[in-house]
PDB file of C-alpha atoms and ligand atoms in Angstrom:
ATOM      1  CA  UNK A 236       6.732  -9.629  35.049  1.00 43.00           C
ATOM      2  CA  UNK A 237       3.470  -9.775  33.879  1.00 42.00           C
ATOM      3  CA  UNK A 238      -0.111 -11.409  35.341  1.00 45.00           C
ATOM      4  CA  UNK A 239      -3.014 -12.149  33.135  1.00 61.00           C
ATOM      5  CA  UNK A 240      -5.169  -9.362  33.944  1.00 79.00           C
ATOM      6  CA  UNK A 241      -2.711  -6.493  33.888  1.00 87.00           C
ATOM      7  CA  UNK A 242      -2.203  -2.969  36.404  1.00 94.00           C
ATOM      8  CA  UNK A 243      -2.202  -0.089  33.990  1.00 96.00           C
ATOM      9  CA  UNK A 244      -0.652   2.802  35.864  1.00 98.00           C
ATOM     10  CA  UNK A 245      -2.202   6.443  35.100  1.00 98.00           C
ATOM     11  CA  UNK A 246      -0.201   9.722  35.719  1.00 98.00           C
ATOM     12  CA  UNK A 247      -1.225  12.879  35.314  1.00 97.00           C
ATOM     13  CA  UNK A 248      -0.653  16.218  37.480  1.00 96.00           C
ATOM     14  CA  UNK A 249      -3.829  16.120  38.506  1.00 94.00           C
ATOM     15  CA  UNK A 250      -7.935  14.991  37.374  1.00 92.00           C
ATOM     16  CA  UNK A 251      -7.734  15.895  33.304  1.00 92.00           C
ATOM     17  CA  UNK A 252      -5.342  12.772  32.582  1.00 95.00           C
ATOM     18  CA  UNK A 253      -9.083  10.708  33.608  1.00 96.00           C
ATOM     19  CA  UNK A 254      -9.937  11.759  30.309  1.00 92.00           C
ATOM     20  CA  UNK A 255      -7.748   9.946  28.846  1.00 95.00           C
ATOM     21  CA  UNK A 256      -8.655   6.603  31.695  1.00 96.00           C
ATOM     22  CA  UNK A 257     -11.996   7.012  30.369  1.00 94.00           C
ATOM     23  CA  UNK A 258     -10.852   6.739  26.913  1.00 93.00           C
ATOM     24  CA  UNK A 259      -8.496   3.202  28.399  1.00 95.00           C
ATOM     25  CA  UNK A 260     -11.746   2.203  30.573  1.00 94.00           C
ATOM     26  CA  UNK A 261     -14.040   1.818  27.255  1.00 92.00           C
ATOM     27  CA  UNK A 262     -11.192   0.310  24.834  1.00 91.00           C
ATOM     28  CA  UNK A 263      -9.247  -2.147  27.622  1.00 91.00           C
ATOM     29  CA  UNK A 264     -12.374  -3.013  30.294  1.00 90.00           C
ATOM     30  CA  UNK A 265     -10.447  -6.057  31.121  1.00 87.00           C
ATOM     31  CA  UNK A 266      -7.528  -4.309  32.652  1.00 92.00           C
ATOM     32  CA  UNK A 267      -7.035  -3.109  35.913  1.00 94.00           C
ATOM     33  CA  UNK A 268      -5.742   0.507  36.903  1.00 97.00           C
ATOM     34  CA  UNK A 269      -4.045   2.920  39.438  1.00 98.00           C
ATOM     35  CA  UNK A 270      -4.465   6.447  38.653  1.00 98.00           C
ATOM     36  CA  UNK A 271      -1.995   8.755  39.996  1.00 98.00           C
ATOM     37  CA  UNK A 272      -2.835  12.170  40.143  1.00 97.00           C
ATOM     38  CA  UNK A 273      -0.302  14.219  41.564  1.00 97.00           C
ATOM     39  CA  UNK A 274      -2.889  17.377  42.722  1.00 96.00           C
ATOM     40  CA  UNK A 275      -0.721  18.823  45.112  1.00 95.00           C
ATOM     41  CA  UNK A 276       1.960  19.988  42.913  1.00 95.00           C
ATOM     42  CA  UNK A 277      -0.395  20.999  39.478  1.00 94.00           C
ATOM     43  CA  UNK A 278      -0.437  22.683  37.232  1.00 95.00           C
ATOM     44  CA  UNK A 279       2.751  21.247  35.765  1.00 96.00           C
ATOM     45  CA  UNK A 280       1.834  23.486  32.450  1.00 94.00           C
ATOM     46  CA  UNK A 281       3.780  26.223  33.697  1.00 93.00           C
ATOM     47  CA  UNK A 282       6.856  24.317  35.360  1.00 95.00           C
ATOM     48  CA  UNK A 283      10.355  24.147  34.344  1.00 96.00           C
ATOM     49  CA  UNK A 284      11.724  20.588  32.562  1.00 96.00           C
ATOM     50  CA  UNK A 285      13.522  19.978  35.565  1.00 96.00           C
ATOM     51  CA  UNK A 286      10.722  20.108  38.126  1.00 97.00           C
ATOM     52  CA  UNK A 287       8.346  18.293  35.934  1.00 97.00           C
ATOM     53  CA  UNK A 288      10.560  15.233  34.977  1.00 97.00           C
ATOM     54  CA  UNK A 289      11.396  15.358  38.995  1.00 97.00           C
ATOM     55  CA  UNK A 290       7.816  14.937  39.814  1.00 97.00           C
ATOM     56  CA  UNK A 291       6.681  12.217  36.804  1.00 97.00           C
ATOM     57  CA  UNK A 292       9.475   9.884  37.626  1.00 97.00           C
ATOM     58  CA  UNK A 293       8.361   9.941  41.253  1.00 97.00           C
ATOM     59  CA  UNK A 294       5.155   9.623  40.050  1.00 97.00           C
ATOM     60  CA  UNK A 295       6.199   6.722  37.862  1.00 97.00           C
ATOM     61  CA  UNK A 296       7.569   4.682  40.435  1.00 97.00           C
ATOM     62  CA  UNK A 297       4.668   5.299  42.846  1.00 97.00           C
ATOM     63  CA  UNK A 298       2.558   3.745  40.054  1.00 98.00           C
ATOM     64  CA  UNK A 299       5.330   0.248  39.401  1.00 97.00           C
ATOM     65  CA  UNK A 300       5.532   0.163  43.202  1.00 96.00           C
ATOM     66  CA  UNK A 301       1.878  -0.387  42.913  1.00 96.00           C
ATOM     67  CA  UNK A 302       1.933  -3.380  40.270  1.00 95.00           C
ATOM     68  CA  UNK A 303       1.534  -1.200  37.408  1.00 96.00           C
ATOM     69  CA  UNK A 304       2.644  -3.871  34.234  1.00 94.00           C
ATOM     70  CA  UNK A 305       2.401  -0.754  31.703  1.00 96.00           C
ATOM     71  CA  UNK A 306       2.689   3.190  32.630  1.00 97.00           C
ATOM     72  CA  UNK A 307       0.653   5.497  30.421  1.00 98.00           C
ATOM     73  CA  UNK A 308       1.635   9.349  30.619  1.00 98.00           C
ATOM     74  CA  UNK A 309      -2.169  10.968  30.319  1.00 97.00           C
ATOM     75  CA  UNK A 310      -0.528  14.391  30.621  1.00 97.00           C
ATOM     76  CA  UNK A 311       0.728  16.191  27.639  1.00 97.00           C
ATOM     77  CA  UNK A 312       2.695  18.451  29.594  1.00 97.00           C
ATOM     78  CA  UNK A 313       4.561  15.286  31.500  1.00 98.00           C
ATOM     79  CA  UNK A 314       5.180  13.714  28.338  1.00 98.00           C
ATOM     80  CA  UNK A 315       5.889  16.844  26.031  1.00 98.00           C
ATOM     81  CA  UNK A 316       9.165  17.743  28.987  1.00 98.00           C
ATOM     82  CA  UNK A 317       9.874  14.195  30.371  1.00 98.00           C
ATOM     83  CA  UNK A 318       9.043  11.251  28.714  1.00 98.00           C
ATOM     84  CA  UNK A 319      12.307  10.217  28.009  1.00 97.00           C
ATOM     85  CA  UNK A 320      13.496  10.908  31.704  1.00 98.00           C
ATOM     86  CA  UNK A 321      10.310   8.621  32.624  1.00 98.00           C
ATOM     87  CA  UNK A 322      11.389   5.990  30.573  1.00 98.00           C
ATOM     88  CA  UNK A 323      14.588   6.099  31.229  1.00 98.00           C
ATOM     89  CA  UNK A 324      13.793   5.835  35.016  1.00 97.00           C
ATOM     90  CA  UNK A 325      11.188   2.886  34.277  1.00 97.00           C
ATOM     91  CA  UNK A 326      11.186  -0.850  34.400  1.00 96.00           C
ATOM     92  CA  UNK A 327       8.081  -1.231  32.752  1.00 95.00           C
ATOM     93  CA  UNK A 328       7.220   0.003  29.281  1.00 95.00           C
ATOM     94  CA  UNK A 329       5.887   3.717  28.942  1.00 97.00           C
ATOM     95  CA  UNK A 330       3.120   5.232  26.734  1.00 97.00           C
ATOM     96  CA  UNK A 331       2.856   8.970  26.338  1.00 97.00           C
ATOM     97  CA  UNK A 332      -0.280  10.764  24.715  1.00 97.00           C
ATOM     98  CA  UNK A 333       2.359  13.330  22.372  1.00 97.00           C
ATOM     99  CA  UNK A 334       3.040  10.213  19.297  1.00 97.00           C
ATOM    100  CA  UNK A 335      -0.181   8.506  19.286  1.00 96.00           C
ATOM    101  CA  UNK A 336      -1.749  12.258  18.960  1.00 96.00           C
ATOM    102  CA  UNK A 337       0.672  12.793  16.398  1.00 97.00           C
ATOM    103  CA  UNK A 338       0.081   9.739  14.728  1.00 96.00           C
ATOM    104  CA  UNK A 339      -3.662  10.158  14.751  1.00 96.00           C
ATOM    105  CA  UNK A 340      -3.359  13.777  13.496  1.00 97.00           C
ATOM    106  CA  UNK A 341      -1.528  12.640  10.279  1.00 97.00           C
ATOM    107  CA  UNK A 342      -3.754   9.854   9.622  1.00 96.00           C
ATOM    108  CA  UNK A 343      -7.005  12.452   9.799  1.00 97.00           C
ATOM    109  CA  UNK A 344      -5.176  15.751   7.795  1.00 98.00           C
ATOM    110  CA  UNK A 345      -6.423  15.532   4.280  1.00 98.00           C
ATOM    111  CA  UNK A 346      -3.470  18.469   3.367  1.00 97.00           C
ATOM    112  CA  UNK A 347      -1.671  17.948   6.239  1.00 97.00           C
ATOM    113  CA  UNK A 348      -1.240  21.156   7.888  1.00 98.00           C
ATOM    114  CA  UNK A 349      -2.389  20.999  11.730  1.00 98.00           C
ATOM    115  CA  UNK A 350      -2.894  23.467  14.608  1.00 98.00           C
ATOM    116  CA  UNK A 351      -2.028  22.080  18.063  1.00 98.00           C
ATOM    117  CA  UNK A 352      -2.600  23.893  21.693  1.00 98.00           C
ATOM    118  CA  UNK A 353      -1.950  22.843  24.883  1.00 97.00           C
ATOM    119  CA  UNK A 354      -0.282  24.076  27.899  1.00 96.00           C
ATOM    120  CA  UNK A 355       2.345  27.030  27.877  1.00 96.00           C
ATOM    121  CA  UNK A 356       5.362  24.565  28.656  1.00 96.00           C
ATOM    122  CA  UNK A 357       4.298  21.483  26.029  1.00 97.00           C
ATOM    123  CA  UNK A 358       3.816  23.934  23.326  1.00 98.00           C
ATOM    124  CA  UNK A 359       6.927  26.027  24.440  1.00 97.00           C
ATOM    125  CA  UNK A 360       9.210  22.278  24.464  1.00 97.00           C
ATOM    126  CA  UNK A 361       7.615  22.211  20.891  1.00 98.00           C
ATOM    127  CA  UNK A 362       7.300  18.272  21.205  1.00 98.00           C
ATOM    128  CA  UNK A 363       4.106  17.978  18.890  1.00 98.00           C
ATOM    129  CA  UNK A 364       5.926  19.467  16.267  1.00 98.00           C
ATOM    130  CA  UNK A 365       9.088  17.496  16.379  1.00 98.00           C
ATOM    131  CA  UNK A 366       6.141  14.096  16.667  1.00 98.00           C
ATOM    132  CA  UNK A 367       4.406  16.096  13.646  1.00 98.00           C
ATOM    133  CA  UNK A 368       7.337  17.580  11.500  1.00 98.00           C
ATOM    134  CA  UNK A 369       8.409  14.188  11.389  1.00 98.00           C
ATOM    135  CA  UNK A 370       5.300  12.898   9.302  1.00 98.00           C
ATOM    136  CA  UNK A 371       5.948  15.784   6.784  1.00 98.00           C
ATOM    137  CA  UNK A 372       3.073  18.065   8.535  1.00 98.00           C
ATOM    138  CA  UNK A 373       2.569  21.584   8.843  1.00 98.00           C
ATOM    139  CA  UNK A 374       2.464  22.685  12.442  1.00 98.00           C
ATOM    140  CA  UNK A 375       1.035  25.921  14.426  1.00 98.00           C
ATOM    141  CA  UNK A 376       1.465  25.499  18.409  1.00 98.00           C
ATOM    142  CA  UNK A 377      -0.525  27.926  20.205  1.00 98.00           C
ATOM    143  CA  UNK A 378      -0.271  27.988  23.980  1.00 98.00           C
ATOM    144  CA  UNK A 379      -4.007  28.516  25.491  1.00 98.00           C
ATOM    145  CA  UNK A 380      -3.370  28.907  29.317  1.00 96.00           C
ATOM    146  CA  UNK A 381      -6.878  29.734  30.587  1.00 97.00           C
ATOM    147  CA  UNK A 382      -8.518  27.065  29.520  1.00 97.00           C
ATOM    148  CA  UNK A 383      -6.841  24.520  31.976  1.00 96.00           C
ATOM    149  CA  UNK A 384      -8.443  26.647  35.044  1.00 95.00           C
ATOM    150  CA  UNK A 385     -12.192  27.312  33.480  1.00 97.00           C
ATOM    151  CA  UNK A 386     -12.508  23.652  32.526  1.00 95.00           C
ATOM    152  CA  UNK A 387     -11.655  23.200  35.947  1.00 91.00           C
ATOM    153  CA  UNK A 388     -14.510  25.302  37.396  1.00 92.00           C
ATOM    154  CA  UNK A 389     -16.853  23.573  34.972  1.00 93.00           C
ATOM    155  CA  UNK A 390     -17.237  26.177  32.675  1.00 96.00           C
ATOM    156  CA  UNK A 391     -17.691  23.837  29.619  1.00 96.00           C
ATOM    157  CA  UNK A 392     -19.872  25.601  28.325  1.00 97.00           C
ATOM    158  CA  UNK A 393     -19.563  29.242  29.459  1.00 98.00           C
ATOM    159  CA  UNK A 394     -19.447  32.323  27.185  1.00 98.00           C
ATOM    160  CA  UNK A 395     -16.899  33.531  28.775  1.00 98.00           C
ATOM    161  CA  UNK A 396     -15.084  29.811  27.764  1.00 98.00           C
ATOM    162  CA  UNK A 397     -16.175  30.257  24.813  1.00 98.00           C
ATOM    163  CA  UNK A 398     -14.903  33.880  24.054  1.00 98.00           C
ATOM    164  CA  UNK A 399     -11.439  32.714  25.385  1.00 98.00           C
ATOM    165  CA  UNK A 400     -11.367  29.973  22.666  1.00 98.00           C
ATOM    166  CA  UNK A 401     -12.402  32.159  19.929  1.00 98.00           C
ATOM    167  CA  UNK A 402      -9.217  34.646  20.668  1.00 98.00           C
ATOM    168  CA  UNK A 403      -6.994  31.732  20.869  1.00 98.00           C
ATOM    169  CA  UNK A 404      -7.711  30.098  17.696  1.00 98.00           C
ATOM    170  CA  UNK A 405      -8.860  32.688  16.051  1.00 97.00           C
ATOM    171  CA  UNK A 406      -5.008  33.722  16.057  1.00 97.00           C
ATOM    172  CA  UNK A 407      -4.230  29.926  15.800  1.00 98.00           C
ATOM    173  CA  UNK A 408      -6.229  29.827  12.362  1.00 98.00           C
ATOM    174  CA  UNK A 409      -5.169  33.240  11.210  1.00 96.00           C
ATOM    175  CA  UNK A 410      -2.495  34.079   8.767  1.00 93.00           C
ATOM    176  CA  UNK A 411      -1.363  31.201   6.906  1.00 95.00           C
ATOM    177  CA  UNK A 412      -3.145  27.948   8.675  1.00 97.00           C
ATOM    178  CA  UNK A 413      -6.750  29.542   7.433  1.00 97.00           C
ATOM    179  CA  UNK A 414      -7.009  25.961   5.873  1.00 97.00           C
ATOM    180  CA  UNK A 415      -5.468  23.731   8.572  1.00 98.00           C
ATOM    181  CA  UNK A 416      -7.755  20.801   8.738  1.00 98.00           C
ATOM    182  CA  UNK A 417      -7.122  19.554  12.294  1.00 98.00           C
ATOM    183  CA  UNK A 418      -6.982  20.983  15.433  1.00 98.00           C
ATOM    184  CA  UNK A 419      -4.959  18.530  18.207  1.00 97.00           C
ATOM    185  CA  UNK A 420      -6.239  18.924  21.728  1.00 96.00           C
ATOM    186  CA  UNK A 421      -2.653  18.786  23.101  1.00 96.00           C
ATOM    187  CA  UNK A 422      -3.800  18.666  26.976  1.00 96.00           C
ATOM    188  CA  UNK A 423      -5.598  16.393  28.996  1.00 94.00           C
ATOM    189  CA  UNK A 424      -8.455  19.057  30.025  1.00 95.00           C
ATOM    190  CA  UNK A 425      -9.713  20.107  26.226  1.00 96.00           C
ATOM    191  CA  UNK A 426     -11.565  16.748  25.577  1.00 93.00           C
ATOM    192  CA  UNK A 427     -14.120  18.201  27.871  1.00 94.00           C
ATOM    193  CA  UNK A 428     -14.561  21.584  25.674  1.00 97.00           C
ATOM    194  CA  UNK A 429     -14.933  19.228  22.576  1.00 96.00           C
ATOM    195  CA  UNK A 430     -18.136  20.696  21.983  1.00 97.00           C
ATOM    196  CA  UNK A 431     -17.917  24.176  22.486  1.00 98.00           C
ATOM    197  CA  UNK A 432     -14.411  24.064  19.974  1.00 98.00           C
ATOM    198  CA  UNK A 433     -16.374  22.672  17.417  1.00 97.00           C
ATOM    199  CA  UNK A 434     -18.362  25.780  16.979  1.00 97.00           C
ATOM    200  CA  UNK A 435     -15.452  27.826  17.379  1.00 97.00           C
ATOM    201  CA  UNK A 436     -12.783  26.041  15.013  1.00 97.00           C
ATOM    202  CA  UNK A 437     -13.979  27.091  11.211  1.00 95.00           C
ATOM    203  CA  UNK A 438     -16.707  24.165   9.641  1.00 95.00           C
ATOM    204  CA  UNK A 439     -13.801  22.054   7.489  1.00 96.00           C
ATOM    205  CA  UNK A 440     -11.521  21.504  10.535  1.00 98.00           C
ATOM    206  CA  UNK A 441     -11.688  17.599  12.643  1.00 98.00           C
ATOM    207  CA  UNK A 442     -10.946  17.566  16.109  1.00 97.00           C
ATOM    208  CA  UNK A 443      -7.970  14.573  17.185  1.00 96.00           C
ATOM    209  CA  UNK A 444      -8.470  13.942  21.080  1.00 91.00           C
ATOM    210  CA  UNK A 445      -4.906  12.487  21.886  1.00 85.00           C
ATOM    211  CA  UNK A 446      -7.247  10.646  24.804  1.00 85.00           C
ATOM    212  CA  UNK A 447      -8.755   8.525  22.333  1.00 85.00           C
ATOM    213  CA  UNK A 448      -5.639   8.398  19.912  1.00 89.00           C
ATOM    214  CA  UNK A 449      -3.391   6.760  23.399  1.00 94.00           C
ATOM    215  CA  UNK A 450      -5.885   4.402  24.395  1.00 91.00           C
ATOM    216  CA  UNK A 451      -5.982   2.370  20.898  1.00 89.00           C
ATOM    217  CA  UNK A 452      -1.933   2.699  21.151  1.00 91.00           C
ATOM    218  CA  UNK A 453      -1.882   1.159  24.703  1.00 94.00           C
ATOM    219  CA  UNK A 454      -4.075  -1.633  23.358  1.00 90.00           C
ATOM    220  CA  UNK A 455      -1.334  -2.391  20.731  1.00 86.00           C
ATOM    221  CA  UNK A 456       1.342  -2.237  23.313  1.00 85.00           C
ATOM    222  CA  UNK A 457      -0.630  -4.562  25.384  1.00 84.00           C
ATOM    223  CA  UNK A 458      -1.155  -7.471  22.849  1.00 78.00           C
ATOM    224  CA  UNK A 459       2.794  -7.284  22.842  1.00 75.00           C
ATOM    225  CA  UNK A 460       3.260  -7.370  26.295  1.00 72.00           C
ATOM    226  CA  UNK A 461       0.302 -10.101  26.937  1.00 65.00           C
ATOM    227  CA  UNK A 462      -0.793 -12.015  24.026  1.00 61.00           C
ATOM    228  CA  UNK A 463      -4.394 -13.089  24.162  1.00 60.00           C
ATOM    229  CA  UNK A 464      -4.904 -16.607  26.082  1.00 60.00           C
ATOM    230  CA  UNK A 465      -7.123 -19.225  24.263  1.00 60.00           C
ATOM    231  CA  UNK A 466      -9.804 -20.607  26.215  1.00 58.00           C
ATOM    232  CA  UNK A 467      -9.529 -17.514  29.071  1.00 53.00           C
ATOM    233  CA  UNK A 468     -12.672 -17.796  31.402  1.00 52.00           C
ATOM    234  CA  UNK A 469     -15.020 -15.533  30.798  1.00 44.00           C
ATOM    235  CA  UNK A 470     -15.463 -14.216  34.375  1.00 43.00           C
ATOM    236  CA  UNK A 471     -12.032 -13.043  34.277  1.00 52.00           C
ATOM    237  CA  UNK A 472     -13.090 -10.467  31.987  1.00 51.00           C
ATOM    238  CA  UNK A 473     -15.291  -8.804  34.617  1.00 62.00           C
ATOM    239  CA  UNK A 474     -15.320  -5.363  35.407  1.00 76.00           C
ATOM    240  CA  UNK A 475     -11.718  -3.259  35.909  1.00 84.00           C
ATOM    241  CA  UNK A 476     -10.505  -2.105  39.048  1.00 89.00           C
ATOM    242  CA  UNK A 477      -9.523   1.216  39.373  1.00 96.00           C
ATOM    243  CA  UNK A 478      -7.718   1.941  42.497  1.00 97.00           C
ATOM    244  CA  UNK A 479      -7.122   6.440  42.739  1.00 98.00           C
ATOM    245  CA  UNK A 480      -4.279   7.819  44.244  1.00 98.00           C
ATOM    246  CA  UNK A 481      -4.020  11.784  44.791  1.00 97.00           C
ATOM    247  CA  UNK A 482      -1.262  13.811  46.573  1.00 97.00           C
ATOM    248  CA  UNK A 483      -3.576  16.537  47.865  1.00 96.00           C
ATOM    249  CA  UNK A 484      -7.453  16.627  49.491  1.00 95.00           C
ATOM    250  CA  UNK A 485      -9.168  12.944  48.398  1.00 96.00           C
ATOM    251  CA  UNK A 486     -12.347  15.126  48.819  1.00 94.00           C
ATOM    252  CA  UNK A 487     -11.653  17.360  45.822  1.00 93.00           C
ATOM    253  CA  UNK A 488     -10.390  14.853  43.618  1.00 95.00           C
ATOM    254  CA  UNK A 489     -13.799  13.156  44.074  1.00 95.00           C
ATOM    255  CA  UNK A 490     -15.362  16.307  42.953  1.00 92.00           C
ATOM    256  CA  UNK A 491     -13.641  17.512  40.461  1.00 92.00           C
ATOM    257  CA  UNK A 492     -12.671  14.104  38.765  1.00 94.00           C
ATOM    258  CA  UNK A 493     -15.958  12.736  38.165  1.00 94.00           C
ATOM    259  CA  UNK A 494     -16.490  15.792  35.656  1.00 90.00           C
ATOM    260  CA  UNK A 495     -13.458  14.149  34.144  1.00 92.00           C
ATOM    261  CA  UNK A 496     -14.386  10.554  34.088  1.00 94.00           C
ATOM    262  CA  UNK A 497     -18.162  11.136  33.465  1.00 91.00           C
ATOM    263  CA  UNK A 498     -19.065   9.106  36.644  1.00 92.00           C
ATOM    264  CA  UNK A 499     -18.514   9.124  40.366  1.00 94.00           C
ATOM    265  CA  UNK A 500     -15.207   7.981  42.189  1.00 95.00           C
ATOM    266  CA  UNK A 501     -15.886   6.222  45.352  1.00 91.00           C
ATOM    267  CA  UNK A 502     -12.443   5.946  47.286  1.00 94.00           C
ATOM    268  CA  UNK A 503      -9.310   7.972  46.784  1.00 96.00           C
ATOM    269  CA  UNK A 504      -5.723   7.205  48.428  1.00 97.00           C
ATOM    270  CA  UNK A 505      -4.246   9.973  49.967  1.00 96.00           C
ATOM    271  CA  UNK A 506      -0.374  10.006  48.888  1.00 96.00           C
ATOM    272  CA  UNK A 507       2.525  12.181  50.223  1.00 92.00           C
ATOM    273  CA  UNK A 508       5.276  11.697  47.862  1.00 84.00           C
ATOM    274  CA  UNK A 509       8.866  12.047  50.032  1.00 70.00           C
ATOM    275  CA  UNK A 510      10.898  14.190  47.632  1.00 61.00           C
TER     276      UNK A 510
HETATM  277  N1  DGL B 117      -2.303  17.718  32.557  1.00 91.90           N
HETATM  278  C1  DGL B 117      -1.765  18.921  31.931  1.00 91.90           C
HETATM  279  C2  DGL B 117      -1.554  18.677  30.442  1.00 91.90           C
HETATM  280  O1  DGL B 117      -2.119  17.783  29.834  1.00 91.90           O
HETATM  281  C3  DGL B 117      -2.688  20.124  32.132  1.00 91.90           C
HETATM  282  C4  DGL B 117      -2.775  20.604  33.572  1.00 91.90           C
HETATM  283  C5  DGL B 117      -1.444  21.084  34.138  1.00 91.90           C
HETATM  284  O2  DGL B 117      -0.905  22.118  33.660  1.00 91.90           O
HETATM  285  O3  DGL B 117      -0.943  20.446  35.045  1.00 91.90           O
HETATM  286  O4  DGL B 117      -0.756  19.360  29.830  1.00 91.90           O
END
C-alpha cells in the first residue's frame, strides 16, 4: 500500500539514529516520518543478538502500525545483529545503514583498505566486513565503546573526547592499516564527532558517514516504491511531518535529540512497548 506522500519509519535505540533523519530530512523533504526511538531499553551496543532483534522487530511493527510505507534501520547496531530478523518480520521494505556505508566506503577508498568502529556488538557480529569483504576491501573493526556515552553528554568537543579517540584509532591505524584511506563511522552517534576525528585520523584518510550514505539509498528505494507523478501540485511538497515516538521520559528525548537533529523537537509520544 502506498499514498503519495509517503510515512518513512525511523528506528533507532535511542536519539543518535536522528542523525541519520537529518541526513533523510535534507535529501527526501517531501516525505513524512515517525521516529522511533526505543530510549528505555539503550544502549543496544552491548546486547546479545537475541535481545536486540527482539526489540527492533517490535520496534518495526510499532513504526508499520503507524503508516510507515518504508522502514529505515538508523542504528548500526540494530542492523549489524538483526536486519534480516527485521525484514523477515516486515511487510514493508527495510533499509539498514551497514550496505549503503559499505557501498559508500568502496566508492571513496582510493586502495581500498578501510577502518570501521562502532559499537562493541556491530563490530563483534563483524557485519561491515562481510558488507566490505565482499567489494574486495581491506577491513580493521575496532570497537570504541566510550564514545556512545560522551557524545551523549555533549562532549563533542572535549579533550577528554578527544584523547579517547586518539587511543582508539591510534590502535585502529597502527600496524598494517597505517595507509587505510577511510575511516567508516559505523554508529549512529560519531557523525556528531566528525570534526574532532578529522584531526585525530592521520591527514590522507576521508571520513564515510553511513547517515549520509542511507539517506541517498532510501531515495533510490523510494523512486521504486513511488515513481514520481507528472503534474504533482506543488503544495504537496510542503514541509515533512515528523511525528517522535520514545519508550522512556519525552522530556529527555527533547533534550538530548535536538543535539542530534541540529534543531528543537516540539512533541514526543510516550510509548510502552508490551513485550
Ligand atoms: N544506535 C547505536 C548504534 O548505532 C548506538 C547506541 C546504542 O548502543 O544503543 O550502534
Amino acid at each position: 500500500m502506498t499514498t503519495r506522500r509517503p510515512t518513512i519509519g525511523v528506528f533507532d535505540s535511542g536519539f543518535g539514529g536522528l542523525t541519520v533523519l537529518k541526513a533523510l530530512l535534507e535529501l527526501i523533504p517531501d516525505a513524512d516520518y515517525a521516529y522511533f526511538g526505543d530510549t528505555a531499553r539503550l544502549p543496544y551496543g552491548s546486547k546479545s543478538v537475541e535481545t536486540v532483534a527482539r526489540y527492533a522487530v517490535e520496534a518495526a511493527h510499532f513504526l508499520e502500525n503507524n503508516g510507515s510505507a518504508l522502514l529505515v534501520i538508523a542504528c548500526n547496531t540494530a542492523t549489524a545483529l538483526a536486519l534480516d530478523s527485521i525484514t523477515a518480520a516486515a511487510h514493508v521494505p527495510v533499509v539498514g545503514v551497514i550496505e549503503p556505508g559499505a557501498e559508500a566506503a568502496d566508492s571513496v577508498s582510493k586502495n581500498k583498505k578501510v577502518v570501521v568502529i562502532g559499537t562493541e556488538a556491530t563490530v563483534s557480529s563483524h557485519a561491515y566486513r562481510k558488507a566490505l569483504e565482499a567489494r574486495d576491501l581491506h577491513v580493521r573493526e575496532k570497537a570504541c565503546p566510550l564514545l556512545v556515552p560522551l557524545v551523549e553528554e555533549g562532549w563533542v568537543e572535549h579533550p577528554v573526547t578527544e584523547q579517547v579517540a586518539r587511543i582508539y584509532l591510534g590502535e585502529a591505524f597502527g600496524e598494517g592499516f597505517q595507509d587505510a584511506d577511510v575511516l567508516v563511522l559505523g554508529c549512529t552517534h560519531y557523525p556528531l564527532l566528525k570534526a574532532l576525528l578529522h584531526r585525530v585520523v592521520p591527514p590522507h584518510v576521508s571520513i564515510v558517514d553511513s547517515a549520509e550514505s542511507t539517506g541517498r539509498a532510501v531515495v533510490a528505494h523510494l523512486e521504486n516504491l513511488l515513481p514520481p507523478t507528472p503534474g504533482m501540485p506543488e503544495e504537496r511538497r510542503a514541509r515533512p511531518r515528523v511525528r517522535f515516538f520514545a519508550t522512556d521520559s519525552e522530556d529527555k528525548f527533547r533534550r538530548l535529540g535536538a543535539r542530534f537533529l541540529g534543531h528543537a523537537i516540539d512533541a514526543v509520544q510516550h510509548v510502552d512497548l508490551k513485550e
